[in-house]
Tab-separated table of C-alpha atoms in Angstrom:
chain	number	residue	atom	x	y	z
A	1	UNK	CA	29.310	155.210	-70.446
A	2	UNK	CA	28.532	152.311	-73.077
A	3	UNK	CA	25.120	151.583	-73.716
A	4	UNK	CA	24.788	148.212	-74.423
A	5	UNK	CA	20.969	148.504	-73.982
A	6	UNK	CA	20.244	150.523	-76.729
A	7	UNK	CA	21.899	148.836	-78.995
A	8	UNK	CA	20.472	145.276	-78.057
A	9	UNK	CA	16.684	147.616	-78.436
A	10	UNK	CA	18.354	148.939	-81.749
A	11	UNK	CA	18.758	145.165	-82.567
A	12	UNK	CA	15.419	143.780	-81.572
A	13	UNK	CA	14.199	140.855	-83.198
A	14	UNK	CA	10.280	141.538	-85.444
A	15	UNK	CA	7.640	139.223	-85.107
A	16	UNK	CA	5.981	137.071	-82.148
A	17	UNK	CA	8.513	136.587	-79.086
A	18	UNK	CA	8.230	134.312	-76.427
A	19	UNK	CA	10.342	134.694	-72.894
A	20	UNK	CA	10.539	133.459	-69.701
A	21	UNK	CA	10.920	136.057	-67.049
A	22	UNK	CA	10.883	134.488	-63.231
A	23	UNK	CA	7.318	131.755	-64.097
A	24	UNK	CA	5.748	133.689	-66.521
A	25	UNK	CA	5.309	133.270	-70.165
A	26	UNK	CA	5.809	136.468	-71.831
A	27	UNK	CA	3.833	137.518	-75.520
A	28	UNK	CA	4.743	140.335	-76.933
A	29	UNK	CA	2.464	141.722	-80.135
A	30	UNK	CA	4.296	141.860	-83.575
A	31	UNK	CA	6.191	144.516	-84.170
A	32	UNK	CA	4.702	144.248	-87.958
A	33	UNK	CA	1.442	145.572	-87.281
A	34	UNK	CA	1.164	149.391	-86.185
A	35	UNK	CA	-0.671	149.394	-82.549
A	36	UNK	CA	-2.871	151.853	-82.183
A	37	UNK	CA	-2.734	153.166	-78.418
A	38	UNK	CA	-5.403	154.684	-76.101
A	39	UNK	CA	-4.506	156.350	-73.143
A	40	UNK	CA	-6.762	155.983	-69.773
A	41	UNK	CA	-6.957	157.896	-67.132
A	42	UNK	CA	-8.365	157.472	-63.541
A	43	UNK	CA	-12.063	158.173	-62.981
A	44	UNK	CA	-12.953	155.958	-60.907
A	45	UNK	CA	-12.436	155.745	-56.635
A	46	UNK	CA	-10.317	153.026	-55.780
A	47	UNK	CA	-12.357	150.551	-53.349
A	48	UNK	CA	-11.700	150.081	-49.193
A	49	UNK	CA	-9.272	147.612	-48.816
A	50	UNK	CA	-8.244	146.337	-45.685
A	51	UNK	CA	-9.597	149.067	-44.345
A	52	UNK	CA	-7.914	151.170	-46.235
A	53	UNK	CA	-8.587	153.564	-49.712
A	54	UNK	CA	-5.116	154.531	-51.567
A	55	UNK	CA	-5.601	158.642	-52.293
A	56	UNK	CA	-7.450	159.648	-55.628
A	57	UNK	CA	-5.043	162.010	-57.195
A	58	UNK	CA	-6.689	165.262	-58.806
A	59	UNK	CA	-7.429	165.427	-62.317
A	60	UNK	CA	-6.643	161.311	-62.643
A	61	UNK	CA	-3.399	161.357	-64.197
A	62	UNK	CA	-4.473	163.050	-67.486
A	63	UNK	CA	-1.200	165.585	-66.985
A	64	UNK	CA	1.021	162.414	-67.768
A	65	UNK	CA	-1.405	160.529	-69.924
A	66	UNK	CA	-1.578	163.940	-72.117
A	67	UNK	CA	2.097	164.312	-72.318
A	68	UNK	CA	1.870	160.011	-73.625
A	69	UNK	CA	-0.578	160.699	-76.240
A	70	UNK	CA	0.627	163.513	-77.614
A	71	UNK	CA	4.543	162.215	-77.502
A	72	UNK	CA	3.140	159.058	-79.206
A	73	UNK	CA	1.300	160.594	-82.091
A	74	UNK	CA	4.100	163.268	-82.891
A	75	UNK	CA	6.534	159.998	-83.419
A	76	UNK	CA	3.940	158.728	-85.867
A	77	UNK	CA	2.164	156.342	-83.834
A	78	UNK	CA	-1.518	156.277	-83.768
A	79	UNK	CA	-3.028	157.264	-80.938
A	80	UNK	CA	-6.906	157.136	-80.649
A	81	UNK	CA	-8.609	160.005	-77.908
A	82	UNK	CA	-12.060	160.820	-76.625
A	83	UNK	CA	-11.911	164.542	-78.218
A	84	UNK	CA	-11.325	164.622	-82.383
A	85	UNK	CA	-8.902	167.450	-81.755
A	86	UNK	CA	-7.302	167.681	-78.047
A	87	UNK	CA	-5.044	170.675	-77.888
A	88	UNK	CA	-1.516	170.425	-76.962
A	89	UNK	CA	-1.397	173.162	-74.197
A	90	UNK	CA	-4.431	171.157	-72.293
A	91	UNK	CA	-4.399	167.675	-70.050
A	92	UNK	CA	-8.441	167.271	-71.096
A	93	UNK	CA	-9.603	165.012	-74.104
A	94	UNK	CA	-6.598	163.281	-74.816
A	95	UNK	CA	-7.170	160.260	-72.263
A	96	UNK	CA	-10.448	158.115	-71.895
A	97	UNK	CA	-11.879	157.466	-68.654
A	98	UNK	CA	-11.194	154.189	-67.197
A	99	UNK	CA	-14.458	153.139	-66.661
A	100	UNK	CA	-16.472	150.004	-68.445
A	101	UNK	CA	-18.084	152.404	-71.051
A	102	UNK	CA	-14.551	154.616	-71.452
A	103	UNK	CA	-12.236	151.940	-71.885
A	104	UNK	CA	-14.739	150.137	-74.446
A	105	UNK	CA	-15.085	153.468	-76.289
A	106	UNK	CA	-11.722	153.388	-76.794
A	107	UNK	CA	-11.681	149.932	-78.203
A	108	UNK	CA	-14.485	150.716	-80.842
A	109	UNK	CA	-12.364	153.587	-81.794
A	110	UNK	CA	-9.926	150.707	-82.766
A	111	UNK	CA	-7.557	150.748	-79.972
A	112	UNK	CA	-5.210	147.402	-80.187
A	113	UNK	CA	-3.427	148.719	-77.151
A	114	UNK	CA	-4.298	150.079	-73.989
A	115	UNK	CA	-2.166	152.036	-71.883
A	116	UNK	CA	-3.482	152.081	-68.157
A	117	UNK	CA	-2.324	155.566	-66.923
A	118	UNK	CA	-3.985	154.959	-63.724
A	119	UNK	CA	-4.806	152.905	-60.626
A	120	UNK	CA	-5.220	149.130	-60.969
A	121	UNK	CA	-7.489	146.917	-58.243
A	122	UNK	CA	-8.848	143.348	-58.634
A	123	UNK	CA	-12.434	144.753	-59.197
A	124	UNK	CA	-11.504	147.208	-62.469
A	125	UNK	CA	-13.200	147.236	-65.466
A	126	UNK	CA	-10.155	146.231	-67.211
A	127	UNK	CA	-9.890	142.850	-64.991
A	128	UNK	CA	-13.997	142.382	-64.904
A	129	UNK	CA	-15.683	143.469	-67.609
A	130	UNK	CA	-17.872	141.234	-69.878
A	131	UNK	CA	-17.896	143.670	-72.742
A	132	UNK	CA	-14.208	143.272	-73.288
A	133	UNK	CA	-14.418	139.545	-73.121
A	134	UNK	CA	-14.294	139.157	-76.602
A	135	UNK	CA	-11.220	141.317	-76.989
A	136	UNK	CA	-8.995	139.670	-74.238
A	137	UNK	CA	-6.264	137.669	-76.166
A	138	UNK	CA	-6.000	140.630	-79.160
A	139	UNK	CA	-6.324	144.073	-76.908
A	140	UNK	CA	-2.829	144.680	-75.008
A	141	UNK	CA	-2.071	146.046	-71.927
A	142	UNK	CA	0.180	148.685	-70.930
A	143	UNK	CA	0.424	148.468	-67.141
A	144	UNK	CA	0.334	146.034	-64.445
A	145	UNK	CA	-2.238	143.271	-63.911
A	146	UNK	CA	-4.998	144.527	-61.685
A	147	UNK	CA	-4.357	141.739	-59.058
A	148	UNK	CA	-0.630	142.554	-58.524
A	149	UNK	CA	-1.276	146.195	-57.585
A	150	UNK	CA	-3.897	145.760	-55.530
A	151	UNK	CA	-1.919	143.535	-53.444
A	152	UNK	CA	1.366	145.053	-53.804
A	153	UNK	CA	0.143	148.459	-53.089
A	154	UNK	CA	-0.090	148.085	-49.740
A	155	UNK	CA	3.687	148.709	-48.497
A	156	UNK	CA	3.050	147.013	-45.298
A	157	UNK	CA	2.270	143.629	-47.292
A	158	UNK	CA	5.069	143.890	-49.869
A	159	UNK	CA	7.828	144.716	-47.575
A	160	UNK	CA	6.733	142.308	-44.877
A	161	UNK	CA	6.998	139.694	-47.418
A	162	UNK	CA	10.260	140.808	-48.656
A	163	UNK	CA	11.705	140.739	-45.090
A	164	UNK	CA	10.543	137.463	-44.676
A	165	UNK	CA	12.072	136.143	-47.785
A	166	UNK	CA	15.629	137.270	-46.623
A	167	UNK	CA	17.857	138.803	-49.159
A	168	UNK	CA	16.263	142.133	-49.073
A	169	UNK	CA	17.747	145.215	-46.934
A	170	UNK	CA	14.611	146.787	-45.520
A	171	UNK	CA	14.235	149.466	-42.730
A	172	UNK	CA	12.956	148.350	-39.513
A	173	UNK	CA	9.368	148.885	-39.347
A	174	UNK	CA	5.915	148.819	-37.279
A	175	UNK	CA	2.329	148.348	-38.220
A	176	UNK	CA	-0.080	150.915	-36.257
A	177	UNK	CA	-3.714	149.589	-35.869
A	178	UNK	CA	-6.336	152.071	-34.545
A	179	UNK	CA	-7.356	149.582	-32.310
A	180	UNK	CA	-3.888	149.490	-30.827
A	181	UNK	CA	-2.839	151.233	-27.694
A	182	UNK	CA	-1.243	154.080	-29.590
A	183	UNK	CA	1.112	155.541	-26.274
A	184	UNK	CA	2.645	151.936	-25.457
A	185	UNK	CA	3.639	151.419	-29.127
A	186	UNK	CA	5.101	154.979	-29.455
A	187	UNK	CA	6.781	154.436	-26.143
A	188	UNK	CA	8.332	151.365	-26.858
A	189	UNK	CA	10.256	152.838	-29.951
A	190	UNK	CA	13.748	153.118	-28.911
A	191	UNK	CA	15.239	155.157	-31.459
A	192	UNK	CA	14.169	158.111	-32.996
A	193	UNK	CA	13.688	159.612	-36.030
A	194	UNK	CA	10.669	157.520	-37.411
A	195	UNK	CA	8.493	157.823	-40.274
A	196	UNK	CA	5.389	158.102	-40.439
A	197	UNK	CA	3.266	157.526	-43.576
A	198	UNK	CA	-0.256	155.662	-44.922
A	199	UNK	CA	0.423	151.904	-46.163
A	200	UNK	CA	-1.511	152.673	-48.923
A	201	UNK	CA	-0.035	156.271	-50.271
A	202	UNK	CA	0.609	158.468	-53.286
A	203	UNK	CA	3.502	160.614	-53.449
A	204	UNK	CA	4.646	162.175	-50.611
A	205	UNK	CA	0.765	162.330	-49.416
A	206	UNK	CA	1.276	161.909	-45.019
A	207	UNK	CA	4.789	161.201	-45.294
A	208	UNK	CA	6.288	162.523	-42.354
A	209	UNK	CA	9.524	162.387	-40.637
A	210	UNK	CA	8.908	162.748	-36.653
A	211	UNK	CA	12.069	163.654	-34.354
A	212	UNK	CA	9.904	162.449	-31.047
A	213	UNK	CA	7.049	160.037	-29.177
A	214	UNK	CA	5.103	163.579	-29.030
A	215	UNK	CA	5.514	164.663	-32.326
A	216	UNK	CA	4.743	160.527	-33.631
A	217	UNK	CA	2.052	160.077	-31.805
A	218	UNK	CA	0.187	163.354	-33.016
A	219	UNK	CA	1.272	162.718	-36.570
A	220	UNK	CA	-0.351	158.817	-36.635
A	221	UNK	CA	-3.220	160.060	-35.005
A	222	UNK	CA	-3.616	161.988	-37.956
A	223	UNK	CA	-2.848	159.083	-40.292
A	224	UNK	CA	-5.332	157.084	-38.311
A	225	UNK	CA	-8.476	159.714	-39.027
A	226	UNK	CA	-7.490	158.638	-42.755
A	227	UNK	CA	-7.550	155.055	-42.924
A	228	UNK	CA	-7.607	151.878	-39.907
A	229	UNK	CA	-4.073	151.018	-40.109
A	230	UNK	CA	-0.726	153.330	-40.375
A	231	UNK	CA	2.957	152.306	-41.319
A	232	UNK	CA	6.126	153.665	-39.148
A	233	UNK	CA	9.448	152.987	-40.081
A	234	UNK	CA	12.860	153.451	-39.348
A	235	UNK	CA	14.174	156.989	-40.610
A	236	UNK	CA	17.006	156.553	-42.930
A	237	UNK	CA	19.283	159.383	-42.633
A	238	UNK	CA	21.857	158.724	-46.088
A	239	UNK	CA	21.569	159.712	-49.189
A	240	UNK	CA	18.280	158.746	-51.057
A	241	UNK	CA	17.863	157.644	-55.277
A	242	UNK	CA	15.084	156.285	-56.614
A	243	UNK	CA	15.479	153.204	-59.578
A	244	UNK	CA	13.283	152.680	-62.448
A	245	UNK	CA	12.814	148.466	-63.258
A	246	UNK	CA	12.100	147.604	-66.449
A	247	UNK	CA	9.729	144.959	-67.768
A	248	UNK	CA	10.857	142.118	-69.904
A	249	UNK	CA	10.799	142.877	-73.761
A	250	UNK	CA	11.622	141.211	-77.099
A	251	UNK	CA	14.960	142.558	-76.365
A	252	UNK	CA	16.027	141.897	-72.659
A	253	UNK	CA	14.038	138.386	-71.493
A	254	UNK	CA	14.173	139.685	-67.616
A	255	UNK	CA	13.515	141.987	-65.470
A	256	UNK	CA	16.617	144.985	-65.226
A	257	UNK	CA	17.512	147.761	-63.202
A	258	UNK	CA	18.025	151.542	-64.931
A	259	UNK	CA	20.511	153.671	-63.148
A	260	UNK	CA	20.267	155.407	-59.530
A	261	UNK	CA	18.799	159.120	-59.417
A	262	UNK	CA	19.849	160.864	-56.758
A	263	UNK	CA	17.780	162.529	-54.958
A	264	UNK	CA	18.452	166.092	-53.441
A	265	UNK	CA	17.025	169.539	-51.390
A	266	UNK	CA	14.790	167.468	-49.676
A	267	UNK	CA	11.673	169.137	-47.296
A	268	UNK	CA	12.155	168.096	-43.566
A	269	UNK	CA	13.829	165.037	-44.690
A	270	UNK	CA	11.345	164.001	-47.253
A	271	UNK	CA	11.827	164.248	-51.018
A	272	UNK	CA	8.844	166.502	-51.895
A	273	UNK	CA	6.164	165.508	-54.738
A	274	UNK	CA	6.827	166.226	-57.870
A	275	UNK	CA	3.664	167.943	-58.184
A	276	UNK	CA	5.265	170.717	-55.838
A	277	UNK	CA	8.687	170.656	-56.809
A	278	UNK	CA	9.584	169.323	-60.307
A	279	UNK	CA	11.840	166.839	-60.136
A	280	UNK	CA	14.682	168.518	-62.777
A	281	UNK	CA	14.931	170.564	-59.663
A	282	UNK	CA	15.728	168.023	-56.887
A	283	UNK	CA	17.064	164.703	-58.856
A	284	UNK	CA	20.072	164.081	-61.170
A	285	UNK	CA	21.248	160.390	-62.494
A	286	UNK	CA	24.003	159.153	-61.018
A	287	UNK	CA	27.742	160.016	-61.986
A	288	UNK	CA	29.750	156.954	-63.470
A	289	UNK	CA	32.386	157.709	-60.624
A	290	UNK	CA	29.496	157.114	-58.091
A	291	UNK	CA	28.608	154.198	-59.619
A	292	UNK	CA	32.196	152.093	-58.796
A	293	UNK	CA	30.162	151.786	-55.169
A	294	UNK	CA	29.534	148.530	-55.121
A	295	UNK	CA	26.155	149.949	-52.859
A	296	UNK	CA	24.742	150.772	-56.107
A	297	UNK	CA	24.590	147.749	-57.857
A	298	UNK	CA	23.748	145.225	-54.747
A	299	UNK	CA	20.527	147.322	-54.503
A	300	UNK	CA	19.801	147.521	-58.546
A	301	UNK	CA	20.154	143.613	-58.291
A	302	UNK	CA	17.879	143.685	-55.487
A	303	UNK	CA	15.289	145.823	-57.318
A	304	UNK	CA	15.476	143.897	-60.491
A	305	UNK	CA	14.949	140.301	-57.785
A	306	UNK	CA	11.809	142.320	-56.718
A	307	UNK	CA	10.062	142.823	-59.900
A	308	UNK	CA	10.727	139.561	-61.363
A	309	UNK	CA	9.662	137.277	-57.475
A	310	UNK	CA	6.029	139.336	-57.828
A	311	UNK	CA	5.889	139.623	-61.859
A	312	UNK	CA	5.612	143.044	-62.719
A	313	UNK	CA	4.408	143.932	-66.807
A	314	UNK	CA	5.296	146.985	-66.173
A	315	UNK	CA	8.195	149.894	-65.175
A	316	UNK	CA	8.050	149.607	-61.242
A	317	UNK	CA	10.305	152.545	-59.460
A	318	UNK	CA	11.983	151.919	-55.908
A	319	UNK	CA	12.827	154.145	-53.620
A	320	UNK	CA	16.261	153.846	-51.634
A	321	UNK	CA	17.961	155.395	-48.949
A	322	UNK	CA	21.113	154.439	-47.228
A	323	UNK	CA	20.798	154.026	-43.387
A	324	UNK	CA	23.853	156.673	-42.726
A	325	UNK	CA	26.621	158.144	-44.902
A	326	UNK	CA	28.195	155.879	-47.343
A	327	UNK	CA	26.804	152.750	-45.523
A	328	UNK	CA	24.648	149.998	-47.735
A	329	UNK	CA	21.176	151.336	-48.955
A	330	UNK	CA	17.914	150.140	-48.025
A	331	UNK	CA	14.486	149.593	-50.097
A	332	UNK	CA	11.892	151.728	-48.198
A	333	UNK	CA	9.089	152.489	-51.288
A	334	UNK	CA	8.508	150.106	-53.635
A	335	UNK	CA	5.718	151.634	-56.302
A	336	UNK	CA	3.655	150.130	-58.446
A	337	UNK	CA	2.951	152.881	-60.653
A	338	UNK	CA	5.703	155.674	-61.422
A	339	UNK	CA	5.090	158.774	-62.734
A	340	UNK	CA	5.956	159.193	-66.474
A	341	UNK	CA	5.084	162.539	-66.985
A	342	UNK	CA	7.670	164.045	-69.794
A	343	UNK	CA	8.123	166.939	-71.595
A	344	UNK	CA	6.772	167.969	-75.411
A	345	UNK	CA	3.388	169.536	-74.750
A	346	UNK	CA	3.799	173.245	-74.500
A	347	UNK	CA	5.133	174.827	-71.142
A	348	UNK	CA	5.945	170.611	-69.902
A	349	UNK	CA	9.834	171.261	-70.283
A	350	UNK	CA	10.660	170.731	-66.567
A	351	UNK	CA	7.942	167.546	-66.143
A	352	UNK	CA	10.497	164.871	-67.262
A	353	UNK	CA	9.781	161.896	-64.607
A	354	UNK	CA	12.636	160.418	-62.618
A	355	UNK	CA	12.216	157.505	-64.694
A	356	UNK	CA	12.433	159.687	-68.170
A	357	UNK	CA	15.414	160.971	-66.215
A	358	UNK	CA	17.133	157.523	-66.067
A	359	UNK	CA	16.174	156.557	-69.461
A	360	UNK	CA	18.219	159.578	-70.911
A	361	UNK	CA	21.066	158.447	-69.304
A	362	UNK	CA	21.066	155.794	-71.795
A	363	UNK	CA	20.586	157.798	-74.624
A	364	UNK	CA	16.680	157.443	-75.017
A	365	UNK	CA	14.918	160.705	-74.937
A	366	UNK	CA	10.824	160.860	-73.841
A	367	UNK	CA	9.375	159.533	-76.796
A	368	UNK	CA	12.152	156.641	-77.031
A	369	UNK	CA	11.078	155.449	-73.465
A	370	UNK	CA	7.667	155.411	-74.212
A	371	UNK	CA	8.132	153.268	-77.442
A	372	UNK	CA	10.428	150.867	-75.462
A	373	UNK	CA	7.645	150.802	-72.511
A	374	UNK	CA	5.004	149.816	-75.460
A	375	UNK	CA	6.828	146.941	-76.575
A	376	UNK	CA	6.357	145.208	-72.791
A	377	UNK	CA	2.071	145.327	-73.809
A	378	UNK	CA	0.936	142.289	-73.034
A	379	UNK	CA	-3.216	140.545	-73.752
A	380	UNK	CA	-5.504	141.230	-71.218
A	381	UNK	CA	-6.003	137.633	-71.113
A	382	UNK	CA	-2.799	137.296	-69.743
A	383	UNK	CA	-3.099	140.342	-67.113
A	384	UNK	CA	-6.408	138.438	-65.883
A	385	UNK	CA	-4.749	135.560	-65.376
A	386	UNK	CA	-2.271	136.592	-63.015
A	387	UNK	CA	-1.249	134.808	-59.938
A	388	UNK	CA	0.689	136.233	-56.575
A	389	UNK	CA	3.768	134.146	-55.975
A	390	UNK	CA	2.476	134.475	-52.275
């Protein structure tokens, strides 16, 4: 297929660029000076909110951060890390911990850029912390503003919104309180299968798909030990991909759409983590003779519409699933914070990401995606700063 991307990335212009993408004044740092990266990695709990605490995945993301570093460095790029010699066949020491003292380790170390492998909330170091006053217009930010994930984490809140909007196809949905009376709501659900699954999730973490009341009811009592409130939604029984948007950058001013990967051999109806099942094993990009649907690119243009209404600095991936065979597709997982793990370190070759996936389809390999991802960096000035559109 052409690839008129890489060549308008091959083509990018050096130097301080400004953009416009939706509201939001874009910086980018100049491509003349050599950034010098640190990788983070979650340590820290994410807080109660709402009621509810978004899942703590083992070992904090240091799996993908490692594979970031250590692509980074081996392309020439400096890359600063807590250990003076991490080895390549191990996750530890390549990744600092993202807590006030790790993150301003990092910067002492000389870090210009920090990439924020990890889980973003309005009360993080990155968004609070006095020690990194000083460094908030020259230290960029790979990730999303701490603000915009905390609120745009919760599913429930995002897709409400989105529905409300208009001009989004969306599942039909219900919110489960634990104060509600759990038999009438079951009851009154006319049409069954129904999902199941935490507002606040990670992965496939609770994701369930439930074939009757009986079966739904026991499966959100469940979800309701976890956390106060619980998120059922329509089952969508067509065939499910997953899209990648990407971040404004000196070379494309708004926010775009990578291609569809389909998603296949799914578990009882749910595409299984990729922590189980790699997903080389269960995902391939979409064919160019699949792609004359017009399906396809209503919902890329929808995805794309997404990331620029709430602002996203960062790759965003979205689930979708059409409601029946060949019919329209429908956005039903909108996440803040993709996996990027990729392959490089040894015994990694089957960890490329979905999104890694749809960036080879257009001719960038691991390391290529990661460079293009670290041109979206943006100050932390600008990341504190942030402001919901709603």
């Amino acid at each position: 297929m052409p690839n008129p991307v890489s060549r308008a990335l091959r083509s990018s212009p050096r130097g301080w660029n400004s953009a416009i993408a939706g509201k939001t004044c874009i910086r980018y740092s100049s491509s003349r000076t050599s950034p010098t990266v640190a990788l983070i990695y979650q340590a820290i709990d994410p807080p109660v909110i709402n009621g509810v605490r978004k899942p703590r995945k083992p070992g904090g993301y240091q799996d993908s951060g490692a594979d970031i570093a250590y692509t980074l460095r081996t392309k020439g790029i400096d890359v600063v890390t807590p250990s003076s010699s991490p080895q390549e066949s191990s996750h530890e020491g390549w990744c600092f911990p993202d807590t006030e003292e790790g993150i301003y380790s990092a910067v002492q170390q000389g870090a210009t850029h920090m990439w924020a492998n990890t889980i973003l909330f309005s009360s993080h170091p990155l968004q609070i912390s006095k020690e990194l006053d000083a460094h908030a217009s020259d230290l960029y930010i790979v990730g999303q503003p701490p603000s915009l994930v905390e609120k745009f984490d919760d599913k429930a809140y995002l897709n409400g919104k989105l529905r409300d909007l208009g001009g989004f196809t969306l599942p039909r949905s219900w919110m489960v309180r634990d104060s509600d009376d759990l038999d009438q709501l079951v009851n009154s659900i006319d049409q069954y299968p129904v999902v199941g699954k935490p507002v606040r999730g990670r992965g496939s973490h609770g994701v369930k798909v439930c074939h009757d009341a009986t079966e739904l009811k026991a499966h959100v009592q469940t979800l309701l030990g976890e956390a106060p409130l619980v998120m059922l939604e329509e089952f969508l029984a067509g065939e499910e991909a997953t899209i990648t948007v990407m971040p404004p950058s000196p070379a494309r001013p708004r926010h775009w759409s990578t291609l569809p990967v389909v998603r296949f051999n799914h578990a009882d109806g749910i595409a299984p983590y990729n922590g189980v099942v790699a997903v080389t094993a269960n995902s391939r990009v979409a064919s160019e003779e699949e792609m004359k649907d017009p399906a396809f690119g209503d919902i890329m243009d929808q995805c794309a519409k997404v990331a620029e209404l709430i602002g996203t600095t960062a790759p965003i991936r979205v689930d979708i699933r059409r409601f029946s065979k060949d019919s329209s597709f429908a956005l039903f997982d909108i996440n803040m914070k993709p996996n990027m793990t990729g392959p490089g370190r040894p015994g990694r070759e089957d960890q490329a990401s979905l999104t890694a996936l749809s960036a080879a389809a257009l001719g960038w390999d691991y390391a290529t995606l990661l460079k293009n991802i670290l041109q979206t960096a943006q100050p932390l000035n600008v990341f504190r700063k942030y402001r919901s559109p709603f």
